[in-house]
Every structure is written in C-alpha cells, then in structure tokens.
XYZ file of C-alpha atoms in Angstrom:
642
model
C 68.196 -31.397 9.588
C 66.916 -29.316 12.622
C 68.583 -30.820 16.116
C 65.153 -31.630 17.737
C 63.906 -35.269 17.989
C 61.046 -35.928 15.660
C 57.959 -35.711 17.822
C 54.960 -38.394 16.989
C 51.329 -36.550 17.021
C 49.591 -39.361 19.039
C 47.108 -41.468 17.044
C 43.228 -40.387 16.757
C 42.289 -44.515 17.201
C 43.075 -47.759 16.961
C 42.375 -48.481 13.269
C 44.666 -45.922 12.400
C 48.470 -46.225 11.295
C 51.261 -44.151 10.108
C 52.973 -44.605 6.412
C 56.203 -43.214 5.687
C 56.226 -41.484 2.211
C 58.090 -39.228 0.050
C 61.425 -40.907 0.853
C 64.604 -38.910 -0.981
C 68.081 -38.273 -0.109
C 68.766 -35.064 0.172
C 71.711 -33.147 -2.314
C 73.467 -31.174 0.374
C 73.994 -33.346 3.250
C 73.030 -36.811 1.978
C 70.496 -37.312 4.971
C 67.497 -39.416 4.082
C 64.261 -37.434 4.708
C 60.694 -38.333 4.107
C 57.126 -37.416 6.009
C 55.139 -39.556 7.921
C 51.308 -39.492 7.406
C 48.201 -40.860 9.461
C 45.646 -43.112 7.575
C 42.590 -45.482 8.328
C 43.199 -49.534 7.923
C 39.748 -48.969 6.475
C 40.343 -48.377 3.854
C 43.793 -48.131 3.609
C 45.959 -46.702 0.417
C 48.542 -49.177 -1.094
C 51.729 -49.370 1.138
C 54.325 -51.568 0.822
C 55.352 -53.221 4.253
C 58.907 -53.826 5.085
C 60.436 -56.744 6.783
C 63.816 -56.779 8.098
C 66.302 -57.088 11.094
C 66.604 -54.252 13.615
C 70.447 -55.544 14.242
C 73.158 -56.888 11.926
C 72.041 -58.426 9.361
C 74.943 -61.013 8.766
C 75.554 -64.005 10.391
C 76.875 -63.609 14.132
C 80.510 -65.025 14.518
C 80.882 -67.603 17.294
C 82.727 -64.992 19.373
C 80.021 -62.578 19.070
C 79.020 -60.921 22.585
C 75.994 -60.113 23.809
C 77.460 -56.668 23.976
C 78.726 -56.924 20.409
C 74.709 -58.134 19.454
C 72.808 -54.731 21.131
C 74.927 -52.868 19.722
C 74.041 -53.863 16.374
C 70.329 -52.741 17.067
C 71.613 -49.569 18.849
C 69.266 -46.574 17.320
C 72.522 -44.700 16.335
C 71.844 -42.869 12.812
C 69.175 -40.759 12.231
C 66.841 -39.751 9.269
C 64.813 -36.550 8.926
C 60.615 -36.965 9.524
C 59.505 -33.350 8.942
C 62.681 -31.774 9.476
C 63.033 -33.335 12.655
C 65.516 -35.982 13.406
C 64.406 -39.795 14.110
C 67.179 -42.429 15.255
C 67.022 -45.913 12.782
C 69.560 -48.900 12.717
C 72.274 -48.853 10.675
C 70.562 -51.860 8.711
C 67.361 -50.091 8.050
C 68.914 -46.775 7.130
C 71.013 -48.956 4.525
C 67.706 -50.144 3.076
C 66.268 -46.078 3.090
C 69.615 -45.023 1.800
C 68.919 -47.746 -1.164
C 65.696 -47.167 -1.667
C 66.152 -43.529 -1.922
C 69.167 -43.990 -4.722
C 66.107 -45.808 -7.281
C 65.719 -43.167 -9.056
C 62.263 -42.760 -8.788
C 60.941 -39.341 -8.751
C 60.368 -38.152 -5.363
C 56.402 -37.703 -5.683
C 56.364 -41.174 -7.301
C 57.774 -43.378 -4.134
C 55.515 -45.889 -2.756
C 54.179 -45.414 1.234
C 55.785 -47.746 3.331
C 55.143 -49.124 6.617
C 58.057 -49.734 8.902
C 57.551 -50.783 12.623
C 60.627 -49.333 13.799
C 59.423 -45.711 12.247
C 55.795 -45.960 12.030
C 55.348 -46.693 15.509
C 56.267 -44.920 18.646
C 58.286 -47.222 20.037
C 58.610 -45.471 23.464
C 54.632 -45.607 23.686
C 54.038 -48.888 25.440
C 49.979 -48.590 24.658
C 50.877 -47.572 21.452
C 53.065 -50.284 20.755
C 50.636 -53.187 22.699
C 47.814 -51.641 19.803
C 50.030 -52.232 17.267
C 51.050 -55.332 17.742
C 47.525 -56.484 18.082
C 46.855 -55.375 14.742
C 49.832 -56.383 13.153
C 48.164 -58.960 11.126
C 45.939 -56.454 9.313
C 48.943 -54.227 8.661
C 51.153 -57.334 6.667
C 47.681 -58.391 5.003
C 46.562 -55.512 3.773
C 49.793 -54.193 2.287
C 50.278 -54.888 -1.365
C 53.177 -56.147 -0.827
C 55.940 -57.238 1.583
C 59.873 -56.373 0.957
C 62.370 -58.899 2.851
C 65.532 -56.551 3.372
C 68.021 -59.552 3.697
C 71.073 -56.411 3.946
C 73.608 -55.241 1.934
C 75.630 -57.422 -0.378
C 79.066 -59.542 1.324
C 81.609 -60.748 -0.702
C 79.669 -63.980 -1.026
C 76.148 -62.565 -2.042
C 76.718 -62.757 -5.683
C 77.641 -66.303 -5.489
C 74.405 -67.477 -3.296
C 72.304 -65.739 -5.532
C 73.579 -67.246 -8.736
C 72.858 -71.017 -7.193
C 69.622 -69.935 -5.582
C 68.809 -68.948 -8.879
C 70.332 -72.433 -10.724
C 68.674 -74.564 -8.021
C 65.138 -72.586 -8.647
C 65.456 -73.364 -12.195
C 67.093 -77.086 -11.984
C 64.764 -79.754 -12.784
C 62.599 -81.839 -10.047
C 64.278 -84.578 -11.057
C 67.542 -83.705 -9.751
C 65.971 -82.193 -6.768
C 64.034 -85.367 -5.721
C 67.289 -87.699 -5.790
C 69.980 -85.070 -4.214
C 68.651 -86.531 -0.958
C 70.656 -90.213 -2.004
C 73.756 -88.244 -3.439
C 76.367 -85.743 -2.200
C 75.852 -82.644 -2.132
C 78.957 -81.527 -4.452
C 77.751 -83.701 -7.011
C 74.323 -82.485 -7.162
C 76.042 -78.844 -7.440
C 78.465 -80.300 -9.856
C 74.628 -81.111 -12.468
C 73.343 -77.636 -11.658
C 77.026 -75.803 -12.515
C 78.784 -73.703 -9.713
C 81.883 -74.852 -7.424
C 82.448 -74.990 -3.779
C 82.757 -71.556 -3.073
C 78.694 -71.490 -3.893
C 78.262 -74.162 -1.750
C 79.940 -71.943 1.197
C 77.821 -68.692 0.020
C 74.524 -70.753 0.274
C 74.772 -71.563 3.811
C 75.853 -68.303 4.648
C 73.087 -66.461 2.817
C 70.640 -68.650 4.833
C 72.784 -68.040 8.706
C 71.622 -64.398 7.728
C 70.049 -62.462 10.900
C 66.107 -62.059 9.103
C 65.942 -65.931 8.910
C 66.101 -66.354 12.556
C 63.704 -64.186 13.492
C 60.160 -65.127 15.262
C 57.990 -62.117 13.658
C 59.304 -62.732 9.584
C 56.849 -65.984 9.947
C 53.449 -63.783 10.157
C 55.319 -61.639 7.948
C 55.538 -64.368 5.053
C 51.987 -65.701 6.080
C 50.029 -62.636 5.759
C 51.973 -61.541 2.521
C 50.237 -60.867 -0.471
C 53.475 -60.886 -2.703
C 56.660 -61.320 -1.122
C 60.162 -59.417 -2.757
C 63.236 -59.912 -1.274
C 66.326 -57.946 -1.866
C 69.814 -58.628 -0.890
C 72.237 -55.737 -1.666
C 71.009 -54.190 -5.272
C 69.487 -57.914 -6.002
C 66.205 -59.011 -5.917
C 65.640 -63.160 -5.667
C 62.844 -64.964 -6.300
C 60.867 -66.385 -3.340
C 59.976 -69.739 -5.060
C 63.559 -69.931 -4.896
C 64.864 -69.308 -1.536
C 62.152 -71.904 -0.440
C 63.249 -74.431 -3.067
C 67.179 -74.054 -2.327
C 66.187 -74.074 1.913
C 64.382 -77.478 1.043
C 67.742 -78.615 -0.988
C 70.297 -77.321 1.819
C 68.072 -78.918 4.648
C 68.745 -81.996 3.389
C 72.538 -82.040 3.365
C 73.252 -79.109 5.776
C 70.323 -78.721 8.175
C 72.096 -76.219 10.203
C 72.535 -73.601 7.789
C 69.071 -73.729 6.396
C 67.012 -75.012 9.087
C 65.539 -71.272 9.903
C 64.600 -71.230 6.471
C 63.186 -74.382 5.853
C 60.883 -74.417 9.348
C 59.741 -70.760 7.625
C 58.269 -72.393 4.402
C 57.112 -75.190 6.273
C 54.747 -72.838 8.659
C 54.045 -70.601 6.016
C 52.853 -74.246 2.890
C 51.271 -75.343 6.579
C 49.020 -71.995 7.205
C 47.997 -72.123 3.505
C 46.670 -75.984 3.410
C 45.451 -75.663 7.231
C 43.660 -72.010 7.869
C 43.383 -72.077 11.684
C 46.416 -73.612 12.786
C 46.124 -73.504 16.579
C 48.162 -71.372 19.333
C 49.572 -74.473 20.978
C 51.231 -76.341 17.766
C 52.899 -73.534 16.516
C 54.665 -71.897 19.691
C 56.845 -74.974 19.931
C 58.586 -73.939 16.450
C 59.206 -70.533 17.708
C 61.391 -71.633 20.302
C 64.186 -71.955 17.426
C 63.908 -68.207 16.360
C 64.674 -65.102 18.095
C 62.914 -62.347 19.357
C 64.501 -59.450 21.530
C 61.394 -58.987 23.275
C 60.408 -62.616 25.554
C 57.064 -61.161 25.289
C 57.323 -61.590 21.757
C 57.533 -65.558 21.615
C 53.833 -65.134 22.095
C 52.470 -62.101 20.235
C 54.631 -63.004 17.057
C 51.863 -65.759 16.749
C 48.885 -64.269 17.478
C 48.060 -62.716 14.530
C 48.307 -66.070 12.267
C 47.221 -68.990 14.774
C 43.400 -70.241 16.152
C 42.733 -70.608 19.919
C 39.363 -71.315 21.874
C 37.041 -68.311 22.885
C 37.739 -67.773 26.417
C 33.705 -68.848 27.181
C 32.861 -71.139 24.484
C 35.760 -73.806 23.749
C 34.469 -75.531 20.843
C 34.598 -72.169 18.772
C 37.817 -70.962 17.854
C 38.642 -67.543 16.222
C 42.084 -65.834 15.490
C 44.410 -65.927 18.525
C 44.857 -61.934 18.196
C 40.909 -61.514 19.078
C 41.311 -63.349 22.172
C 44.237 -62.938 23.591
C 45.380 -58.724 24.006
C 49.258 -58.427 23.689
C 50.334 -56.113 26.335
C 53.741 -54.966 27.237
C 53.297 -53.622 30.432
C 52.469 -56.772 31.664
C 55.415 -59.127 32.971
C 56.266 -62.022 30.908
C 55.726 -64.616 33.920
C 51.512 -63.760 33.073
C 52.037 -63.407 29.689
C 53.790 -67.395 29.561
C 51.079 -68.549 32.203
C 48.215 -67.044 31.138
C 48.855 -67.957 27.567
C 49.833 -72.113 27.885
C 46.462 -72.128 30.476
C 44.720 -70.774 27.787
C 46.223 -73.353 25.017
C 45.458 -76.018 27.598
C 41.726 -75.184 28.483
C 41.113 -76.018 24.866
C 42.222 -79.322 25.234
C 45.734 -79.360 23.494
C 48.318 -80.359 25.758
C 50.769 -80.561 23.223
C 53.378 -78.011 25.074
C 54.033 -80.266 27.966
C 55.899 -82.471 26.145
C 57.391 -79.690 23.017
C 59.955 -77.703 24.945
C 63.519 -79.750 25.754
C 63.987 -78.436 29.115
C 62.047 -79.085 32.518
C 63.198 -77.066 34.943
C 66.036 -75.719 33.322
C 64.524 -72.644 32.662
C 65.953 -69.250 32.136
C 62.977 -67.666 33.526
C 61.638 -68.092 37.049
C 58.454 -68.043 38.778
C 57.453 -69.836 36.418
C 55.073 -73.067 37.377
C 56.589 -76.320 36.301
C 54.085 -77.537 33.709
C 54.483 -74.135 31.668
C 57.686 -73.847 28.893
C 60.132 -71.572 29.104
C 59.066 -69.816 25.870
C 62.225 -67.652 25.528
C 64.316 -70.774 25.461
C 66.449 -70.039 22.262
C 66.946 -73.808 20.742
C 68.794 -74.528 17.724
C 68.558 -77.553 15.472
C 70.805 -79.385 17.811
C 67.513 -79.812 19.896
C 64.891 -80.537 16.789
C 63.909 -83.490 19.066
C 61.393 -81.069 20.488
C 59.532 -81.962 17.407
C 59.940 -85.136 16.882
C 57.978 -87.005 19.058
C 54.634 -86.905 16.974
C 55.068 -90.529 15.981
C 54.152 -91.608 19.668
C 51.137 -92.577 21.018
C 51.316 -92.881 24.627
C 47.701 -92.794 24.796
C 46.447 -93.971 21.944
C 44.383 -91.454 20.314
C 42.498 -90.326 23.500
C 41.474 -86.336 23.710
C 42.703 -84.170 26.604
C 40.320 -83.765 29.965
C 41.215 -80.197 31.292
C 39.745 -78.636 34.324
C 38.900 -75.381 34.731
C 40.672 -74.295 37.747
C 40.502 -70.485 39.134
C 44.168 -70.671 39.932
C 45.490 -69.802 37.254
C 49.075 -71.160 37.880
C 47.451 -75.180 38.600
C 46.835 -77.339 35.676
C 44.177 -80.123 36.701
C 43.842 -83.089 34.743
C 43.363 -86.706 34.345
C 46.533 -88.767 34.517
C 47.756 -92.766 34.854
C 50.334 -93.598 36.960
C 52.544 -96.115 35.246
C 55.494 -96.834 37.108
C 58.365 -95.237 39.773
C 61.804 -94.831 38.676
C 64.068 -96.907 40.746
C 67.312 -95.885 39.467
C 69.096 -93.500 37.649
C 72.636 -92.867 35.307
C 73.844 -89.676 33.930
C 75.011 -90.016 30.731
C 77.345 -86.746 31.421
C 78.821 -87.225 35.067
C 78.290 -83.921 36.597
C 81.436 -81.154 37.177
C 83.348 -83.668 34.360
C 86.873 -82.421 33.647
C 87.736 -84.819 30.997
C 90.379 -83.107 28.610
C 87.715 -84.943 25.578
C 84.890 -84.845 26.823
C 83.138 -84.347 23.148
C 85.300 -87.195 22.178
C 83.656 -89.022 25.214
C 80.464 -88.379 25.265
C 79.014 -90.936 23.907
C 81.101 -93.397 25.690
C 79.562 -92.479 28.892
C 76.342 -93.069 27.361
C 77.252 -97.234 26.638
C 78.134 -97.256 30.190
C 74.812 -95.821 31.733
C 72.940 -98.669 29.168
C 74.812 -100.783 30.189
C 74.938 -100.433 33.937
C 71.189 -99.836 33.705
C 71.307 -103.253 31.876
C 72.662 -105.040 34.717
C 70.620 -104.114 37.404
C 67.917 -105.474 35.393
C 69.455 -108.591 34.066
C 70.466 -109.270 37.840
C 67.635 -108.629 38.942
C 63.678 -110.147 37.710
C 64.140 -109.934 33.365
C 66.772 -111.636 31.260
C 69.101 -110.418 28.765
C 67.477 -110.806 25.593
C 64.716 -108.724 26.622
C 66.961 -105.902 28.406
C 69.189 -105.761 25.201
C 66.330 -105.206 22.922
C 64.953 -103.153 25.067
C 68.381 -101.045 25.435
C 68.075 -100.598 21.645
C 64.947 -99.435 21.519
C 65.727 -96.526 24.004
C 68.679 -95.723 21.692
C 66.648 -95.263 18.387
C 63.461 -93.975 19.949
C 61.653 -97.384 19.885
C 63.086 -97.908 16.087
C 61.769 -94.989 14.265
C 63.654 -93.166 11.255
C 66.040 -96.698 11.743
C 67.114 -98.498 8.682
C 65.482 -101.767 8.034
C 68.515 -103.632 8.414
C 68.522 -102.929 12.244
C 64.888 -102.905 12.825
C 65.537 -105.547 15.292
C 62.960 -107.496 17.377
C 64.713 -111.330 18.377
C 67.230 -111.232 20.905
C 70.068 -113.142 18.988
C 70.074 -109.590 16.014
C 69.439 -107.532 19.074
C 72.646 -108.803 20.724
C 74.397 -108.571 17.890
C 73.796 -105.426 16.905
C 74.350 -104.019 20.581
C 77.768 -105.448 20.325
C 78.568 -103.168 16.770
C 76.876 -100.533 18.044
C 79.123 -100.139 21.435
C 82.461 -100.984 19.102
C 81.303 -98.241 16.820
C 80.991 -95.710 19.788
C 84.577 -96.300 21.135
C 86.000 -96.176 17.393
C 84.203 -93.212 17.184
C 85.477 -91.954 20.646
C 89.079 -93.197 19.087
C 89.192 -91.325 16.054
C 87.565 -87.933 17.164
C 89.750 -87.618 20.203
C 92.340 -84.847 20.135
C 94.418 -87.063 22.477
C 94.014 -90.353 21.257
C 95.539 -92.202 24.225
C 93.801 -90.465 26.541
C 90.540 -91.594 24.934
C 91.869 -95.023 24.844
C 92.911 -95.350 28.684
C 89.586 -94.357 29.551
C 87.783 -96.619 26.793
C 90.243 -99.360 29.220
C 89.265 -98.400 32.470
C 85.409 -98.170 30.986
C 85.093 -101.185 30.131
C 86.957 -102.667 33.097
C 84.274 -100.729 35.311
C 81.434 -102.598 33.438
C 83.350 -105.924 33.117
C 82.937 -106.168 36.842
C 79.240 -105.986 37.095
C 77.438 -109.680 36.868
C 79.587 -110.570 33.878
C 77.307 -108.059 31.885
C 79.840 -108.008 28.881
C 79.331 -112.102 28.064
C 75.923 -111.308 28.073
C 76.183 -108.971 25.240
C 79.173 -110.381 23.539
C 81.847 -108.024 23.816
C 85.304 -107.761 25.033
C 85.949 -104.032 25.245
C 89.750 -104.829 25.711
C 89.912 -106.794 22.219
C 88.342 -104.386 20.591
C 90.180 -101.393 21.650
C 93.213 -103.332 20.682
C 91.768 -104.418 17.217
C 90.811 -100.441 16.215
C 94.687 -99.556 17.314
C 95.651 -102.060 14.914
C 93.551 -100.882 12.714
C 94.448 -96.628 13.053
C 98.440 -97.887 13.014
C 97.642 -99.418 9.283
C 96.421 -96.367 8.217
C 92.625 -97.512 7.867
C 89.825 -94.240 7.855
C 87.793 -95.737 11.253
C 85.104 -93.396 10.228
C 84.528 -95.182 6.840
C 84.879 -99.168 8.319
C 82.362 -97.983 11.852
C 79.881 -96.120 9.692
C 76.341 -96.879 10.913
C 74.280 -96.808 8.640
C 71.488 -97.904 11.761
C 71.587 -94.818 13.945
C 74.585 -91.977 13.733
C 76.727 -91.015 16.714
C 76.185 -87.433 15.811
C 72.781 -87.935 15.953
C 72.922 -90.349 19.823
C 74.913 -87.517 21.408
C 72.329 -85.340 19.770
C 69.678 -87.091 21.754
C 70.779 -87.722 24.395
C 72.373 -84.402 25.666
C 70.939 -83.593 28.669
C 69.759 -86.290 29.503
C 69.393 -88.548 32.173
C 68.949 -93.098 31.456
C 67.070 -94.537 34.258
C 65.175 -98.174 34.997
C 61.983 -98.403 36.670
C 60.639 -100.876 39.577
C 58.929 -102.599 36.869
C 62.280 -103.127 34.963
C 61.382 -100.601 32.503
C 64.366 -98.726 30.799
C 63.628 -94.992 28.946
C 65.623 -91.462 29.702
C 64.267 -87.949 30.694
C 65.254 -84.945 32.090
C 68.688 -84.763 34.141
C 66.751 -83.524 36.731
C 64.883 -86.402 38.194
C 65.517 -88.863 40.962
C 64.699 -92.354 42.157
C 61.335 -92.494 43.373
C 59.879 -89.651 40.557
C 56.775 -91.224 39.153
C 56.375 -91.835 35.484
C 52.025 -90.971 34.200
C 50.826 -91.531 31.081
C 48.305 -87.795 30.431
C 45.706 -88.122 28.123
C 45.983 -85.867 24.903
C 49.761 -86.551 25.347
C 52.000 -88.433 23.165
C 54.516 -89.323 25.575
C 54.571 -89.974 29.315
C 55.932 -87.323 32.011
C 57.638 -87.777 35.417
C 56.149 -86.132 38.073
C 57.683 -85.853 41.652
C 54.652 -85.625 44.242
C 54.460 -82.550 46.095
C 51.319 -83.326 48.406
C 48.962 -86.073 47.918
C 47.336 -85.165 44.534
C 49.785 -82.477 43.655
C 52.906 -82.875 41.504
C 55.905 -81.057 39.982
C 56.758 -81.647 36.580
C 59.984 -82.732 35.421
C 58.987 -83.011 31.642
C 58.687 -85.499 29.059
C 60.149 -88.861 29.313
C 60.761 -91.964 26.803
C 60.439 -95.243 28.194
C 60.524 -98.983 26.568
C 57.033 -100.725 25.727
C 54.722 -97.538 27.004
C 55.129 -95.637 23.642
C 52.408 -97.087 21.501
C 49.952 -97.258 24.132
C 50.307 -100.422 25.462
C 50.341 -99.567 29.293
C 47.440 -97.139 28.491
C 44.277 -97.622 30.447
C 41.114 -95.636 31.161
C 39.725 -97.260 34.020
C 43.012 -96.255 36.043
C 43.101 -92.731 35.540
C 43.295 -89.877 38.401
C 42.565 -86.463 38.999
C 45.888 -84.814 39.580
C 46.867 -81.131 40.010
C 50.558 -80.441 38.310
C 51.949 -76.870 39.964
C-alpha cells in the first residue's frame, strides 16, 4: 500500500455518487483494497448500501468517557482505494475485513455504498449534497446491510432466542404482556443467560443511532449481520416488541425504530414536526444531524404555499457550514408556519438547554433523552384545546413566534419536589418522599385558603397520575371519600418504599419523622387526609423486623413509584391564584402565567417580558384545564413568545 492518502477526484454533479467495488484482501499484507468508481443516481447499477456505527459497536459501559467514546470513531486503520491509503473505523474495517473473507471471487463482489468511504468527508459542500440526497441513495440500493459488529460472547445466545421468539406462536406473544418474562422464555426454550444476551444485543451502538431510521425506511430489503450471522428482520422487530414490554430500557431504541419505520409505511408523509421529537432519544455526533437525519423521510409545507406539502429534503437544504443555532431556528419556524405546534410541548426541558442562543420557544434538538424521559411522548391523550387548529403568524423575525394564546391563570406558589444543592446521603431513596411533601404543602395552602379538602385531594391525585390516564380501574377515583382514601395508601406506600430502598434505613426513617412532623404542623393537613405519618412509620418497622418483603405488601398496582419519580424528575408542583394545582418546569416562579395555545395539547407558562411578549418556560400539567374545559375562543390574544 503506497504511503500517500487516497485523493478523491471531485464529483462532475450532484446526481452523481461513488460505489466502492472490487473489495479483496490482499495475500501478502492482509490489507483490504478495493476501487472506488463514479456513477449517475440515474440510472444507477445495483449497490448494496451499508448501515452501521462509525464507533464501537457494543454497548457503552456506565464508566465510559467521552474520551473513551471519540476514540472509538477515531479514523485509525486504513484500507487501500487505488493503491492509496484511506483511514476507516475499526468497526467498518471489521465489516470489509468480513466481507472480503466470503469467498466470492474478486470480480464477482457486489458495489457498495458506504458514507464514511464514498464521500469526502473533509468536503463540507460535498458532504451538505450528500446528505440532501441521502434518501435516493438508501432507496435506490437493492438492498441495505445492518452491520450490528462482530460477535461477543453473548451473540450466539441472542440470536438463538431472536430466532425462537420470531418463530413462537402469537399466542404466546399476545399474553407475555400479563406474565413474567422468565416464564414466557421458559414456553419458547432458552435460560437466563438468553434473557441477559437479548438486552444486550439490543443496548448495541447501531440501535441508538438517529440516521439507521431513514436507513430502515427507505430500504428495499433489509439484512442484518452480527459477527458471521445473519438474523431475520421480522425478528429483531418481533423480539424488540416482546423485550419492550418487560424491559423497556434495553429495547426501547429498537422498538421506537419499528414503530417509525410500520408508521412511515401506513402514513406516507409523516410530517417534520411529529417525528423530530422521537429523535431526541437517539444519537447523532453531528447536532446538525437531529435535523437532516429526517429530512429525507418526513413532509413539511412549501415555504410559499402551506397547504401543499412535499418531502422535507426538497424544502429544506442541509448545510454544514451553517451554525446549528439557524439550523434549530430556522427549522421549528418552519414546522410552526405550517400550523403544527406540536414541538412546544415534545421536548422535556425549557430552558435547560445545552445549547444557547437559542430563543425560548425552540427545543434543544441535541438533547440526548433516554426512556427515563418517554413522557415527552406521552401527552397525546390531552386536549387542552379541544381539537382547535394552530393560528401562526408570519413574522419576518425569524427568532419570534406570533400566535394566538388564552391566558388561564398565574401561578401563586411554588414547591420543588428536589430541594436544590440537597446533600441527603439517600437521596434516590428520598425522592419521592419530597414529592408527598410538596402535594401536600401545596394542599394546604389551598385547603386554608378558598376550596375544601375533598376537592384538593382529588385534585392532588389527579396531578399524580396525569389526570387518571394508563391508571387501573380500581383507583380511577372521582368522590372525595375513595380519593382520601387512596391518598392515604398512596403516601404510606411512598415512605415504605423510601424504607425499604434506603441504603441506610434509619436515616430514611428519621427523615420520614421529621417529614411528617413538618407537614403535621400546617392547618392540621394530615386529619384531613387521614394519616398519621408517625404510626405508620412505626407499623412498616414492625413490619421489616418480622421479616415481611415491604415491596410485595406496598405494591401499587394504581400508579408505580418507579414510574412517580419518573415523572416527576425535574420538576417543579405549584398552585395557582385560582386554586389550581399541576407541575412544570423547575424553572418557573410565582407570578409566571399559565396560556392555553391553540393547536396545543397542553398549556405553557410564560413569564412576560414586555407587554405582549413572553418567555417560555415549557409545557405544564395542571388539574381541570386538560380536557378543554377552561378553553375559550372569544378570550384569545395575540402574543409574541421570544
């Protein structure tokens, strides 16, 4: 292999690509050489396009570094284009190094297009062009490879339940949902070493990634290969939708894939602005890429006729010289001026934002969630405002949203449920403890003040389970007497809970003491919801010193603790001057306003800036506004939201 760096011939036009072909490993040295050839997308000879992960492609270890991460997409090994050298990751020179061991003859290798090879990566233009047209390139191969990476000492085992659970019957499928997991496994066969190797196979690097979505969209026929295996689609989807239900850490990646990609097939045209909130749980090195991994799959609005829509890629250029600040503002302007207003209320965080500059009403796009913050997405069920369409105007400053908007109510006061700079020794174990006491406190000020305490403890419940939804029947409450009661279990369960997942047990228990003392003092709060927190803490000890499993005798079946602190991290409880209760942002402050926006499922608080102008502090949940019922046309405003 001659010592100079391969040197790309630039590109006579736009609708042309590279291929890489006649891929062989060479006897004397073992280097992996091949040519690289220029061809039209019209018409384009059958090529086989590659998706895979620049970096590792294993799943990262909690003590992973940033450091330890770029250096698994460092450019350090090199094949030979032309008898010139041309730096690849170690994970895609694995794949050339496999594919070159087939056995085919030399002559009778397939083309292949591979972004990191068939692209000049140190071309910006180049590389903006490309991406542009990346759609075309994934939908006119005849096929698409998933490189998953070489085999781990657990690959063998994932495949073979993959493989079981593509094959098991429907049957068993449609009731694992109401039985353990094991015991499903236990019908199909294999022990709980498969179990492990299943979520493993799914933590790998290529299911996190943004750009594997258009990948799988655009695909003709999708093959993936895993070490010297090949697996079955049909069956990584099936086992994803089996895992998700037991384990939806490991396979949440996998499952939001197949959903986008059954979701694209029923709906052609999904738009821009409801599928950019599901990128925000995959990764992308690139910011800039939150956006353009979308374009070539998604709808938005013409930029001069609204009410046609045409492929997002047509409309909007990707461009990497410009700075991601436009990219994020020019892009969410553009969702909005078609009406959808769906990303004000998608992302989790306000002005938390890793990226600044930018204006308040537009999401921090590169904001890496995981499924610890799926409540992004789960706030469809709400209908703040009814059914009513969006009003949008245009406005030549591109970094002011104007709209129409109802103000509802002001926030009058407001509880952390984290105190801020906590040094708690448990503060997991305590989370949710501080959580009763902002209900509750919020509780009292009410109660003392203008409502009574059958209506503040149903609504209190409400805010806990989202206004009831996904709650089981049994504590679908709406009279104040079940309400009461069920308040009362519900705070017991939470200090159990505190109890039993404490690693110092009587630290959690002096400060379940002095908790409950605190809230004991305020208006005699605790007769009002029938609880003695000093009883109880002294009935669970009781219960712990006999040897009882507090986990099994507190389960709630209602609403899981897992699933409160879940909800409620980062977050702030607050009451209204209209003795509403709900919880937003940590960010906002007595005296924020809470509007109701039309096109938006759930109300916002917005802190005035000037008369007419506001800030945005994000979404917000509050008591009896959900379903519309505080919803009015005849009050609305015109606003401006910077």
């Amino acid at each position: 292999m001659s010592a100079e760096p391969y040197a790309y011939t630039p590109l006579p036009g736009s609708n042309f690509v590279r291929l890489l072909t006649n891929i062989y490993r060479r006897n004397e040295d073992n280097a992996i050489c091949a040519k690289l050839v220029t061809v039209s997308l019209y018409p384009t000879p059958p090529y086989i396009a590659l998706s895979y992960t620049w970096g590792s492609p294993y799943p990262r270890s909690p003590n992973e570094s940033p450091a330890d991460v770029a250096a698994s997409s460092n450019t350090s090994h090199h094949i030979s284009i032309d008898d010139q050298k041309l730096p690849v990751t170690q994970n895609l020179l694995d794949y050339l190094t496999l594919h070159a061991s087939s056995g085919m003859a030399e002559d009778d290798t397939p083309d292949f297009w591979i972004d990191a090879i068939c692209i000049n990566q140190k071309d910006l233009t180049e590389k903006s062009i490309h991406v542009s047209r990346m759609h075309l390139i994934y939908k006119q191969a005849f096929a698409v490879v998933v490189w998953l990476g070489p085999a781990d000492e657990y690959t063998a085992d994932a495949i073979e339940l993959i493989n079981r659970i593509g094959d098991a019957s429907a049957e068993i499928l449609a009731n694992s949902a109401s039985h353990a997991p094991k015991m499903i496994i236990g019908k199909l066969g294999p022990f709980d070493r498969h179990w492990k190797a299943l979520k493993l196979f799914f933590l790998r690097q290529w299911f996190q990634r943004a750009w594997v979505i258009q990948e799988i969209v655009l695909a003709t026929e999708v093959y993936v290969i895993v070490g010297n295996s090949e697996v079955a689609w049909e069956a990584i989807v099936r086992s994803a939708d089996f895992l998700s239900r037991h384990e939806t850490g490991a396979a949440w990646h996998a499952k939001l894939l197949s959903t986008l990609s059954a979701l694209s097939s029923d709906t052609p045209g999904l738009h821009l602005g409801y599928v950019l909130p599901y990128l925000q749980y995959f990764d992308c090195e690139n910011p800039r890429d939150k956006v353009y991994s979308a374009l070539g799959w998604t709808m938005v609005g013409k930029a001069k006729q609204r009410e046609s829509f045409e492929l997002s890629a047509n409309v909007i250029s990707a461009d990497y010289d410009s700075s991601v600040v436009d990219i994020y503002v020019k892009t969410v302007k553009h969702v909005c001026e078609d009406q959808n207003l769906s990303l004000l209320t998608s992302y989790r965080h306000s002005r938390s934002k890793f990226i600044n500059q930018l204006p308040s009403w537009v999401p921090d796009l590169s904001h890496r969630a995981t499924y610890m913050d799926i409540d992004g997405l789960s706030w469809s069920h709400f209908k703040a405002t009814l059914t009513d369409g969006s009003t949008v105007f245009t406005n030549p400053n591109v970094r002011l949203l104007e709209t129409l908007g109802q103000k509802i109510d002001t926030i009058s006061h407001v509880e952390l449920t984290i105190p801020p700079n906590n040094t708690n020794p448990v503060t997991e174990s305590v989370k949710i403890l501080h959580l009763v006491r902002a209900l509750l406190v919020l509780a009292s000020r009410i109660i003392t003040a203008e409502r009574g305490p059958g209506p503040v403890l149903l609504a209190l419940w409400m805010v806990l389970t989202n206004g009831g939804y996904g709650v089981d029947k049994a504590y679908q409450v709406t009279p104040e007497r079940e309400a009461k009661e069920i308040v009362r279990q519900w705070i017991e369960r939470a200090i159990a809970t505190g109890l039993v997942e404490g690693n110092e047990q009587d630290t959690v228990a002096r400060f379940c003491l002095g908790l409950i003392n605190d809230l004991q003092l305020r208006a005699g709060l605790h007769n009002d919801v029938g609880f003695s927190g000093e009883e109880a803490i002294k009935d669970i000890a009781s219960r712990m010193a006999a040897g009882e499993t507090l986990k099994d005798t507190y389960e709630d079946r209602g609403i899981t603790l897992l699933g409160l602190r879940q909800r409620f991290n980062e977050q702030a409880l607050f009451c209204t001057a209209l003795g509403r209760i709900g919880f937003g942002f940590p960010d906002i402050s007595p005296n924020d306003t809470n509007w109701l926006i039309p096109g938006v499922s759930m109300p916002l608080i917005l802190r005035e800036t000037e008369r007419g102008h506001f800030f945005s502090l994000g979404r917000c949940f509050i008591d009896g506004v959900m379903k519309g019922e505080a919803f009015s046309r005849e009050h609305m405003a015109r606003i401006i939201i910077e």
